[in-house]
Short mmCIF file of C-alpha atoms in Angstrom, two decimals:
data_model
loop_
_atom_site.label_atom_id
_atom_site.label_comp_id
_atom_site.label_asym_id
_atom_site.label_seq_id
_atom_site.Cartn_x
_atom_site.Cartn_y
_atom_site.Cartn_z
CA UNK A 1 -210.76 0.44 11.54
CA UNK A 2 -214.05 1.92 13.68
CA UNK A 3 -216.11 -0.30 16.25
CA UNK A 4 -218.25 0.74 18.88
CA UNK A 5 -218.39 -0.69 22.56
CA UNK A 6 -221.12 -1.43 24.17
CA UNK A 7 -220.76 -2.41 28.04
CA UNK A 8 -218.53 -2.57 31.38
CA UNK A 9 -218.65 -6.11 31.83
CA UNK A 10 -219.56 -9.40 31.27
CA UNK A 11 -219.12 -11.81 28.24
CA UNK A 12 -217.39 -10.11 25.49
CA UNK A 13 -218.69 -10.36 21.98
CA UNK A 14 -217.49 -9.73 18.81
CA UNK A 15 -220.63 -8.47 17.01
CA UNK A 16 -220.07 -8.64 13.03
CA UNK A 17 -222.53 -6.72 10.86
CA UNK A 18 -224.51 -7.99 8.12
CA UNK A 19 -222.96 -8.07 4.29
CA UNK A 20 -221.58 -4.61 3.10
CA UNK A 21 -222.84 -3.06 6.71
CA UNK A 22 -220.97 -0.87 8.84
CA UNK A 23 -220.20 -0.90 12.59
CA UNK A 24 -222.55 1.10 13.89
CA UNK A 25 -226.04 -0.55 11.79
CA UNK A 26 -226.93 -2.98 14.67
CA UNK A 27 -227.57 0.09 16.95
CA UNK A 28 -229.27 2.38 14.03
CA UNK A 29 -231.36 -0.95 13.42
CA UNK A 30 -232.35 -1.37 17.45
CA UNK A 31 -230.47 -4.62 18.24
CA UNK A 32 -228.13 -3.17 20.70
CA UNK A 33 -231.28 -1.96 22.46
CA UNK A 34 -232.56 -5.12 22.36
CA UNK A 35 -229.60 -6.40 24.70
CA UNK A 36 -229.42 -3.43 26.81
CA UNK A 37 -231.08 -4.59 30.21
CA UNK A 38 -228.36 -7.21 30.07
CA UNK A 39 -224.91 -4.76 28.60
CA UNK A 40 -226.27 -2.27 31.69
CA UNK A 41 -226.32 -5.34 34.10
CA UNK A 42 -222.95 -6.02 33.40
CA UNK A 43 -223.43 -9.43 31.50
CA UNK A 44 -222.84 -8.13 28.09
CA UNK A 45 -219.60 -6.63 26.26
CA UNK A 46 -220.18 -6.00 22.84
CA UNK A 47 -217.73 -5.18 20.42
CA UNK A 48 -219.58 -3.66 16.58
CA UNK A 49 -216.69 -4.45 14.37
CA UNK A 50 -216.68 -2.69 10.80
CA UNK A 51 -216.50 -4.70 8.10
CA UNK A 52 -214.65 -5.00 4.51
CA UNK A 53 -216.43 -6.82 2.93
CA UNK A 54 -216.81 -3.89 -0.16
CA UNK A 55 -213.05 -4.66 -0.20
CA UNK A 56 -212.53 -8.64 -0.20
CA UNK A 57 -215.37 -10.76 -1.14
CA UNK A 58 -217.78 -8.27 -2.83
CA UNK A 59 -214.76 -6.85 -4.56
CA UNK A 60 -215.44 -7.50 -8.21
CA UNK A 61 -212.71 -5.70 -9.60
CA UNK A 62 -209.86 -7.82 -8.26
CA UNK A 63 -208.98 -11.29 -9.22
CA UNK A 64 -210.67 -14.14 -6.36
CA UNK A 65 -207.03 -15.00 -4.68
CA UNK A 66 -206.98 -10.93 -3.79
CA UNK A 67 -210.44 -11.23 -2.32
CA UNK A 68 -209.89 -14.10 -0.09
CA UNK A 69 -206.03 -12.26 0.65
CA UNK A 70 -208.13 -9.53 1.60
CA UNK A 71 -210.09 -11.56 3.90
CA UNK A 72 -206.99 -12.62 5.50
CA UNK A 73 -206.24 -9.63 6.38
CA UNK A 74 -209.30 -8.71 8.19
CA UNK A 75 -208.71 -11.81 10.32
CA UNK A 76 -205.51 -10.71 10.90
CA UNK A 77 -207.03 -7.39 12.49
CA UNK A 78 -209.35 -9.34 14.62
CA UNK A 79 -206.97 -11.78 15.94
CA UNK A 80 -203.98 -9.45 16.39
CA UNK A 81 -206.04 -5.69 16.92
CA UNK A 82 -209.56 -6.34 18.06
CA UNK A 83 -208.72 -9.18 20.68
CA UNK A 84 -206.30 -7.14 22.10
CA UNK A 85 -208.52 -4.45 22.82
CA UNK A 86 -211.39 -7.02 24.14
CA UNK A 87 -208.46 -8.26 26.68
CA UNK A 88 -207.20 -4.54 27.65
CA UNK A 89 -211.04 -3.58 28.34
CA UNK A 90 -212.55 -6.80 29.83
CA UNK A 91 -211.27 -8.56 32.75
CA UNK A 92 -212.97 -11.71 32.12
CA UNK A 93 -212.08 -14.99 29.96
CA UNK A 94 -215.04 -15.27 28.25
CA UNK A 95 -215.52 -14.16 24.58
CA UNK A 96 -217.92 -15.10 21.83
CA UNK A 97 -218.26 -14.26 18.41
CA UNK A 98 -221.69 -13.74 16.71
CA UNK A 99 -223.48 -11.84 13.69
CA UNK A 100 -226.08 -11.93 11.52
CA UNK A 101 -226.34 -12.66 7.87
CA UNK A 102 -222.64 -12.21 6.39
CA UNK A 103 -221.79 -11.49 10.03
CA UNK A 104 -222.71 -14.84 10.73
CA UNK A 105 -220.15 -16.37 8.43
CA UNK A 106 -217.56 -14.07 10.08
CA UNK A 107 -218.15 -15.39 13.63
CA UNK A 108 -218.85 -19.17 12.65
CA UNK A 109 -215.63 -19.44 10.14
CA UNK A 110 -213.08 -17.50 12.74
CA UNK A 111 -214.39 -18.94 15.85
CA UNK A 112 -214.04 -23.04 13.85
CA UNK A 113 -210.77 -21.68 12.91
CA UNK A 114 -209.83 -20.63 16.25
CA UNK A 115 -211.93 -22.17 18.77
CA UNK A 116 -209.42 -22.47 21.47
CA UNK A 117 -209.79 -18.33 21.90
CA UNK A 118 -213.69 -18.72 22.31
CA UNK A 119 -216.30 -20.12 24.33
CA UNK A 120 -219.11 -19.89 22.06
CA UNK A 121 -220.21 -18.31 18.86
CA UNK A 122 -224.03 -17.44 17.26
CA UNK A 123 -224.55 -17.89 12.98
CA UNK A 124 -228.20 -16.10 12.43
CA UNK A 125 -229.41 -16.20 9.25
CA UNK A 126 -225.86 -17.17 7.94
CA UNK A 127 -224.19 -18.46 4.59
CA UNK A 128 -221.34 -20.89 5.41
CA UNK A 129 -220.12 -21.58 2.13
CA UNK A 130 -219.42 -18.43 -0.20
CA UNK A 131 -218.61 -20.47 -3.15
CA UNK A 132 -222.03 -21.81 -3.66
CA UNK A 133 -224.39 -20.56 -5.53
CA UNK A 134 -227.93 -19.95 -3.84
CA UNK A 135 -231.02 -18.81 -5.53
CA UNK A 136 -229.99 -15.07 -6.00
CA UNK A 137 -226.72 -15.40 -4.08
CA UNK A 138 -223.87 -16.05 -6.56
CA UNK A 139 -220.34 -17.59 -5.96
CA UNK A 140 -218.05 -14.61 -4.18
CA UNK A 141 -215.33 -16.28 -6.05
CA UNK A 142 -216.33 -16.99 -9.41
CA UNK A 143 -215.32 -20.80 -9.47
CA UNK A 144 -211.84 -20.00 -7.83
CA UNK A 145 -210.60 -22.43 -5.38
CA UNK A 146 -207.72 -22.93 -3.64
CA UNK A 147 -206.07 -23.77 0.02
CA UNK A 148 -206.98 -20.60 1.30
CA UNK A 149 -210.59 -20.73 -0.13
CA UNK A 150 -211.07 -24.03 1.06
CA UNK A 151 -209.70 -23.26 4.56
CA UNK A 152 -212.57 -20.03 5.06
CA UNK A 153 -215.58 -22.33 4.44
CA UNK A 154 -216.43 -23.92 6.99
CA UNK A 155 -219.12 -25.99 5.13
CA UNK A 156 -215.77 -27.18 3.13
CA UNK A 157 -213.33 -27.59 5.91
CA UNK A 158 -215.30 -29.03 9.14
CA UNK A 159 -215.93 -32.57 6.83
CA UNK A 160 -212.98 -33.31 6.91
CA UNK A 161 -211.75 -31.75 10.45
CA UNK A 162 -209.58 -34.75 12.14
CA UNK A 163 -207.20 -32.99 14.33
CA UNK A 164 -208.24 -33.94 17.35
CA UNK A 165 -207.16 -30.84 19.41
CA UNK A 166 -208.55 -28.39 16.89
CA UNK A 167 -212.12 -31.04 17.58
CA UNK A 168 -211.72 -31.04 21.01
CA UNK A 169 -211.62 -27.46 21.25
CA UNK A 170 -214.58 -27.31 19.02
CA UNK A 171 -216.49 -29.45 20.62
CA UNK A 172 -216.21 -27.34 24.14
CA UNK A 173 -217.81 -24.31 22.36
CA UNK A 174 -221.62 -23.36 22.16
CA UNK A 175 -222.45 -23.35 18.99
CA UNK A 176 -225.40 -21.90 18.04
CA UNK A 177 -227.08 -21.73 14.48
CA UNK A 178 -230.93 -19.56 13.95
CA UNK A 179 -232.19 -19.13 10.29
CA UNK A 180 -236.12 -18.99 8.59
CA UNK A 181 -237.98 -21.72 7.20
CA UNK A 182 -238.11 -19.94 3.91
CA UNK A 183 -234.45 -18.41 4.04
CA UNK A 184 -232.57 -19.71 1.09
CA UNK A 185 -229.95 -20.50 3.42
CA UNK A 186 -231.91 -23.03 5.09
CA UNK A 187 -230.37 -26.43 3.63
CA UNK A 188 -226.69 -24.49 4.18
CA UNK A 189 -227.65 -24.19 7.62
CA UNK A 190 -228.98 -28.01 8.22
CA UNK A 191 -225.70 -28.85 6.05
CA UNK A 192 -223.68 -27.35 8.72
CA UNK A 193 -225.28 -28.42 12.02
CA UNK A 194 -225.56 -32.14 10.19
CA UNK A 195 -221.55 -32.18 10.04
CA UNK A 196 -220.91 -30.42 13.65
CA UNK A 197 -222.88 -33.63 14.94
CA UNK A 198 -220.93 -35.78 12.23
CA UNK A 199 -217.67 -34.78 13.98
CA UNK A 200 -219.21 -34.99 17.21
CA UNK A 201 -219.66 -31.17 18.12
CA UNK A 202 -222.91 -30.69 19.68
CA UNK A 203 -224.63 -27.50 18.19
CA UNK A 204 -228.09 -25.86 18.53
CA UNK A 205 -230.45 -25.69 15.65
CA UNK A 206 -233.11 -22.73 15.46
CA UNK A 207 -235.68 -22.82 13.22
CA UNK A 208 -237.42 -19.66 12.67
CA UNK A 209 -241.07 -18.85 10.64
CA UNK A 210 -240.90 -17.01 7.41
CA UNK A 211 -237.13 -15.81 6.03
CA UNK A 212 -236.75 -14.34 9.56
CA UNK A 213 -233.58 -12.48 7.24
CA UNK A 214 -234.44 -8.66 8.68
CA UNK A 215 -233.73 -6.53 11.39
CA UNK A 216 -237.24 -6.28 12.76
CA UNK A 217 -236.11 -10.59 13.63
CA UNK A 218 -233.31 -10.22 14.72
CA UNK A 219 -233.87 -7.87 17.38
CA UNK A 220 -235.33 -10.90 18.72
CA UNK A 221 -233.34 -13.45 18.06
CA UNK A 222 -230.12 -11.79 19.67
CA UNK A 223 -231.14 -11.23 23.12
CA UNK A 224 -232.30 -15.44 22.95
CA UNK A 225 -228.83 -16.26 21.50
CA UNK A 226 -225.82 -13.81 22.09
#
């Protein structure tokens, strides 16, 4: 697996890129730019993860329970490979995981899942449930559910969140969710930030003009959010 680092110092991010996007798009696109004055300062460590997404959930030719194993496996990486090299190269205690678009489901869903490793995490223009079907966005899984489904959506899973260790740990990240007024993952978004407060996790909720769904936005949005 390729990423790029960006930084000396500071808080370190995991950066995931947008659905079927490689590591090195948010700097082709300008969005690393747009958080330079603060990476040079010393504020900013950002981490571009690759992604697989070609490989789990957009993998059409393999039955659903291989996607989502798939997808387990990537997590795997970042909790066993990626952290590691965010704790060899950054002498702080302070990471955050963020993205935009499918990136934003990857740093939502692993940062609920293990929010005792991070302080905060950014969803822009995210999709929190990849069973749904929105508009032109189809089910990932074709109708397949199980426990390991289920336990990646964090739409699904943060209703019924009880454990009150996993909540408390929740509730001491920022949480920060930023989508348009016209993207169809609007409602997912209010969905989400309706059950954070539900369970008593305080959250910020970013409205943006038009789908706000493109580079050109989010060069704007990160440096207010990450």
């Amino acid at each position: 697996m390729e990423l790029l680092v960006f930084g000396h110092a500071g808080r370190a991010v995991i950066f995931f890129p947008t659905r079927m996007a490689r590591f090195y798009d948010y700097e082709n696109w300008g969005i690393i730019a747009s958080l330079s004055a603060r990476i040079e300062n010393g504020e900013l460590q950002i981490f571009c993860v690759d992604s697989i997404d070609g490989e789990s959930f957009y993998n059409d030719e393999v039955f659903p329970s291989v996607r989502i194993d798939r997808h387990l496996q990537y997590e795997k990486y970042l909790l066993e490979e990626v952290l590691s090299l965010i704790y060899q190269k950054n002498d702080g205690d302070y990471v955050e995981t963020a993205g935009c678009s499918m990136g934003a489901y990857h740093a939502i869903n692993l940062a609920m899942k293990y929010p005792w490793l991070f302080k905060k995490a950014v969803g822009i223009s995210g999709r929190y449930d990849l069973t749904d079907n929105i508009g032109d966005f189809r089910d990932l899984l074709n109708g397949f559910h199980s426990e390991a489904v289920y336990f990646n959506m964090p739409a699904q899973y943060i209703a019924n969140l009880n454990d009150d260790r996993l909540l408390s740990a929740v509730r001491n990240m920022e949480i920060i969710l930023a989508v348009g007024e016209t993207d169809p993952f609007l409602s997912g978004n209010q969905h989400l930030s309706s059950l954070l407060w539900e369970k008593g996790v305080p959250n910020q909720f970013h409205t943006w003009e038009s789908n706000a769904h493109r580079p050109h936005y989010w060069r704007k949005m990160a440096p207010m959010y990450i």
